[in-house]
Amino acid sequence: MAFCRYEVSSLLLKIFLLISVLRSEAQEEVTFTRLPENQTVIEGEAAQFECNASVANSNGTVSFFWRVLDGEAVVANIGENMSDITGISRALFLENGQLLVLQGVQRQVNGFEVACRAGSGLLLTTQDPPFAVLSVVYPPTYTPSPPDQSTTPTEGATFIYNYDFEANPQPDEHIWTRDGKPLTSGDRITLTVNSSANSITISNVSRSDSGVYTIFSNTSAGSGTANFSLDVYYPPVLGDIQQSVTLNTGTPFTLNCTPVDEGNPPATVAFSYNNTGAAEESVTTTGYVLSVSSVVRNHRGYYSCEVSNGVGRDSVTVQLMVRAPPT
């Protein structure tokens, strides 16, 4: 029994030594003749990496194997054509693995590293760092943050509009315009720019600030733009209206409540004359105008109108006095 155990142990030792020799030879024989190089591509296009190796003093076949890494984390091990890799639409394993084509790369994989392995025999030899770096460039994109920001402030308020921003490379500048005319920071307007966000602040906003605001930037990967329409709300205003009118019976009466400034949004009008003794059918209203075609004594009293638009209101009350001929 002791002899058998000795034979088995001797055999295992020989196998272990043989594998060690083969591993050592495999490692020493593989020599990289081309390593993948850093690649910069426009988002949506393809990145191509090449790797080659030879086996010294041998016609042995070299095998290739690829890795995509995000820092320390391995995103994908690629030894054949693959799809549905996050940020990559498809990976093509071509020319016996010497060529790796990453199609449809997206900004999520910007800065990822690509590593090539090659080997012959029992062992694949890992390429030592530095790995090839994949840089994905993309034009500026502006996203309202939050997306439902109000663009209808009330006159006199402070208005702020924010954009989240992404671009690679970063643009040299961001240009703001209102109705096509350049804007700069001033007494009431503050333009804030950094690498990930942009904002415009208008203090004491007025109706003259209404218009289309556009932000624009340009990079080697393309240009980006975004815009919003600012519509400043303000109340309606009535003009000077005579507040006491005396008419003879039989003459027409008109109360014109057309505002000198209709406001924004446009105002609506409401009339009241319930404190008069007039028959309702004898008084007509059209738009901002109340009229009586022929006044009688019962039309005397107070007539009011109010214009409002949800932002503010203005009103006036007119006293109508009627002179009747002596009886």
PDB file of N, CA and C in Angstrom, residues 155-194:
ATOM      1  N   GLU A 155     -45.193  90.124 -13.051  1.00  0.00           N
ATOM      2  CA  GLU A 155     -44.328  91.293 -13.099  1.00  0.00           C
ATOM      3  C   GLU A 155     -43.934  91.727 -11.688  1.00  0.00           C
ATOM      4  N   GLY A 156     -42.617  91.981 -11.516  1.00  0.00           N
ATOM      5  CA  GLY A 156     -42.098  92.383 -10.224  1.00  0.00           C
ATOM      6  C   GLY A 156     -41.445  91.259  -9.442  1.00  0.00           C
ATOM      7  N   ALA A 157     -41.713  90.003  -9.862  1.00  0.00           N
ATOM      8  CA  ALA A 157     -41.127  88.856  -9.166  1.00  0.00           C
ATOM      9  C   ALA A 157     -39.688  88.625  -9.639  1.00  0.00           C
ATOM     10  N   THR A 158     -39.002  87.678  -8.987  1.00  0.00           N
ATOM     11  CA  THR A 158     -37.685  87.230  -9.444  1.00  0.00           C
ATOM     12  C   THR A 158     -37.869  85.941 -10.244  1.00  0.00           C
ATOM     13  N   PHE A 159     -37.380  85.938 -11.465  1.00  0.00           N
ATOM     14  CA  PHE A 159     -37.534  84.786 -12.348  1.00  0.00           C
ATOM     15  C   PHE A 159     -36.208  84.052 -12.461  1.00  0.00           C
ATOM     16  N   ILE A 160     -36.249  82.711 -12.318  1.00  0.00           N
ATOM     17  CA  ILE A 160     -35.049  81.875 -12.450  1.00  0.00           C
ATOM     18  C   ILE A 160     -35.379  80.709 -13.364  1.00  0.00           C
ATOM     19  N   TYR A 161     -34.479  80.444 -14.315  1.00  0.00           N
ATOM     20  CA  TYR A 161     -34.641  79.273 -15.185  1.00  0.00           C
ATOM     21  C   TYR A 161     -33.310  78.533 -15.233  1.00  0.00           C
ATOM     22  N   ASN A 162     -33.373  77.197 -15.013  1.00  0.00           N
ATOM     23  CA  ASN A 162     -32.164  76.382 -14.912  1.00  0.00           C
ATOM     24  C   ASN A 162     -32.102  75.327 -16.011  1.00  0.00           C
ATOM     25  N   TYR A 163     -30.887  75.088 -16.503  1.00  0.00           N
ATOM     26  CA  TYR A 163     -30.620  73.996 -17.433  1.00  0.00           C
ATOM     27  C   TYR A 163     -29.511  73.110 -16.871  1.00  0.00           C
ATOM     28  N   ASP A 164     -29.740  71.771 -16.855  1.00  0.00           N
ATOM     29  CA  ASP A 164     -28.629  70.843 -16.676  1.00  0.00           C
ATOM     30  C   ASP A 164     -27.894  70.747 -18.005  1.00  0.00           C
ATOM     31  N   PHE A 165     -26.587  70.487 -17.922  1.00  0.00           N
ATOM     32  CA  PHE A 165     -25.760  70.576 -19.129  1.00  0.00           C
ATOM     33  C   PHE A 165     -24.772  69.416 -19.186  1.00  0.00           C
ATOM     34  N   GLU A 166     -24.619  68.846 -20.404  1.00  0.00           N
ATOM     35  CA  GLU A 166     -23.618  67.809 -20.642  1.00  0.00           C
ATOM     36  C   GLU A 166     -22.906  68.095 -21.958  1.00  0.00           C
ATOM     37  N   ALA A 167     -21.598  67.873 -21.990  1.00  0.00           N
ATOM     38  CA  ALA A 167     -20.828  67.992 -23.234  1.00  0.00           C
ATOM     39  C   ALA A 167     -19.443  67.412 -23.006  1.00  0.00           C
ATOM     40  N   ASN A 168     -18.884  66.862 -24.061  1.00  0.00           N
ATOM     41  CA  ASN A 168     -17.488  66.411 -24.038  1.00  0.00           C
ATOM     42  C   ASN A 168     -16.928  66.601 -25.449  1.00  0.00           C
ATOM     43  N   PRO A 169     -15.983  67.520 -25.618  1.00  0.00           N
ATOM     44  CA  PRO A 169     -15.328  68.326 -24.580  1.00  0.00           C
ATOM     45  C   PRO A 169     -16.210  69.486 -24.135  1.00  0.00           C
ATOM     46  N   GLN A 170     -15.784  70.157 -23.071  1.00  0.00           N
ATOM     47  CA  GLN A 170     -16.511  71.315 -22.582  1.00  0.00           C
ATOM     48  C   GLN A 170     -16.355  72.483 -23.553  1.00  0.00           C
ATOM     49  N   PRO A 171     -17.419  73.235 -23.801  1.00  0.00           N
ATOM     50  CA  PRO A 171     -17.307  74.406 -24.683  1.00  0.00           C
ATOM     51  C   PRO A 171     -16.534  75.528 -24.002  1.00  0.00           C
ATOM     52  N   ASP A 172     -15.989  76.406 -24.820  1.00  0.00           N
ATOM     53  CA  ASP A 172     -15.263  77.559 -24.274  1.00  0.00           C
ATOM     54  C   ASP A 172     -16.214  78.567 -23.636  1.00  0.00           C
ATOM     55  N   GLU A 173     -17.433  78.677 -24.179  1.00  0.00           N
ATOM     56  CA  GLU A 173     -18.379  79.637 -23.622  1.00  0.00           C
ATOM     57  C   GLU A 173     -19.807  79.215 -23.960  1.00  0.00           C
ATOM     58  N   HIS A 174     -20.749  79.760 -23.180  1.00  0.00           N
ATOM     59  CA  HIS A 174     -22.182  79.614 -23.430  1.00  0.00           C
ATOM     60  C   HIS A 174     -22.716  81.001 -23.772  1.00  0.00           C
ATOM     61  N   ILE A 175     -23.504  81.083 -24.824  1.00  0.00           N
ATOM     62  CA  ILE A 175     -24.026  82.369 -25.290  1.00  0.00           C
ATOM     63  C   ILE A 175     -25.533  82.399 -25.064  1.00  0.00           C
ATOM     64  N   TRP A 176     -26.015  83.434 -24.394  1.00  0.00           N
ATOM     65  CA  TRP A 176     -27.439  83.644 -24.173  1.00  0.00           C
ATOM     66  C   TRP A 176     -27.930  84.768 -25.093  1.00  0.00           C
ATOM     67  N   THR A 177     -29.129  84.599 -25.633  1.00  0.00           N
ATOM     68  CA  THR A 177     -29.756  85.670 -26.412  1.00  0.00           C
ATOM     69  C   THR A 177     -31.226  85.789 -26.009  1.00  0.00           C
ATOM     70  N   ARG A 178     -31.788  86.972 -26.256  1.00  0.00           N
ATOM     71  CA  ARG A 178     -33.240  87.175 -26.146  1.00  0.00           C
ATOM     72  C   ARG A 178     -33.717  87.721 -27.473  1.00  0.00           C
ATOM     73  N   ASP A 179     -34.609  86.964 -28.108  1.00  0.00           N
ATOM     74  CA  ASP A 179     -35.107  87.341 -29.438  1.00  0.00           C
ATOM     75  C   ASP A 179     -33.952  87.607 -30.397  1.00  0.00           C
ATOM     76  N   GLY A 180     -32.901  86.787 -30.264  1.00  0.00           N
ATOM     77  CA  GLY A 180     -31.769  86.863 -31.186  1.00  0.00           C
ATOM     78  C   GLY A 180     -30.710  87.882 -30.826  1.00  0.00           C
ATOM     79  N   LYS A 181     -30.929  88.663 -29.771  1.00  0.00           N
ATOM     80  CA  LYS A 181     -29.952  89.676 -29.382  1.00  0.00           C
ATOM     81  C   LYS A 181     -29.153  89.183 -28.173  1.00  0.00           C
ATOM     82  N   PRO A 182     -27.816  89.352 -28.200  1.00  0.00           N
ATOM     83  CA  PRO A 182     -26.978  88.822 -27.112  1.00  0.00           C
ATOM     84  C   PRO A 182     -27.356  89.394 -25.752  1.00  0.00           C
ATOM     85  N   LEU A 183     -27.261  88.537 -24.724  1.00  0.00           N
ATOM     86  CA  LEU A 183     -27.509  88.938 -23.347  1.00  0.00           C
ATOM     87  C   LEU A 183     -26.219  88.828 -22.543  1.00  0.00           C
ATOM     88  N   THR A 184     -26.042  89.733 -21.628  1.00  0.00           N
ATOM     89  CA  THR A 184     -24.927  89.649 -20.692  1.00  0.00           C
ATOM     90  C   THR A 184     -25.455  89.941 -19.293  1.00  0.00           C
ATOM     91  N   SER A 185     -24.707  89.533 -18.288  1.00  0.00           N
ATOM     92  CA  SER A 185     -25.099  89.836 -16.913  1.00  0.00           C
ATOM     93  C   SER A 185     -25.091  91.345 -16.707  1.00  0.00           C
ATOM     94  N   GLY A 186     -26.100  91.834 -15.988  1.00  0.00           N
ATOM     95  CA  GLY A 186     -26.208  93.269 -15.743  1.00  0.00           C
ATOM     96  C   GLY A 186     -26.889  93.539 -14.423  1.00  0.00           C
ATOM     97  N   ASP A 187     -27.554  94.713 -14.332  1.00  0.00           N
ATOM     98  CA  ASP A 187     -28.178  95.118 -13.078  1.00  0.00           C
ATOM     99  C   ASP A 187     -29.254  94.148 -12.622  1.00  0.00           C
ATOM    100  N   ARG A 188     -30.101  93.704 -13.552  1.00  0.00           N
ATOM    101  CA  ARG A 188     -31.207  92.818 -13.173  1.00  0.00           C
ATOM    102  C   ARG A 188     -31.004  91.389 -13.647  1.00  0.00           C
ATOM    103  N   ILE A 189     -30.098  91.160 -14.592  1.00  0.00           N
ATOM    104  CA  ILE A 189     -29.927  89.837 -15.191  1.00  0.00           C
ATOM    105  C   ILE A 189     -28.600  89.232 -14.744  1.00  0.00           C
ATOM    106  N   THR A 190     -28.677  87.991 -14.255  1.00  0.00           N
ATOM    107  CA  THR A 190     -27.482  87.255 -13.855  1.00  0.00           C
ATOM    108  C   THR A 190     -27.436  85.938 -14.625  1.00  0.00           C
ATOM    109  N   LEU A 191     -26.352  85.728 -15.370  1.00  0.00           N
ATOM    110  CA  LEU A 191     -26.149  84.485 -16.110  1.00  0.00           C
ATOM    111  C   LEU A 191     -25.096  83.668 -15.367  1.00  0.00           C
ATOM    112  N   THR A 192     -25.458  82.445 -14.975  1.00  0.00           N
ATOM    113  CA  THR A 192     -24.555  81.574 -14.229  1.00  0.00           C
ATOM    114  C   THR A 192     -24.209  80.360 -15.077  1.00  0.00           C
ATOM    115  N   VAL A 193     -22.913  80.081 -15.195  1.00  0.00           N
ATOM    116  CA  VAL A 193     -22.441  78.978 -16.036  1.00  0.00           C
ATOM    117  C   VAL A 193     -21.421  78.167 -15.253  1.00  0.00           C
ATOM    118  N   ASN A 194     -21.570  76.822 -15.282  1.00  0.00           N
ATOM    119  CA  ASN A 194     -20.506  75.944 -14.819  1.00  0.00           C
ATOM    120  C   ASN A 194     -20.497  74.694 -15.683  1.00  0.00           C
TER     121      ASN A 194
END
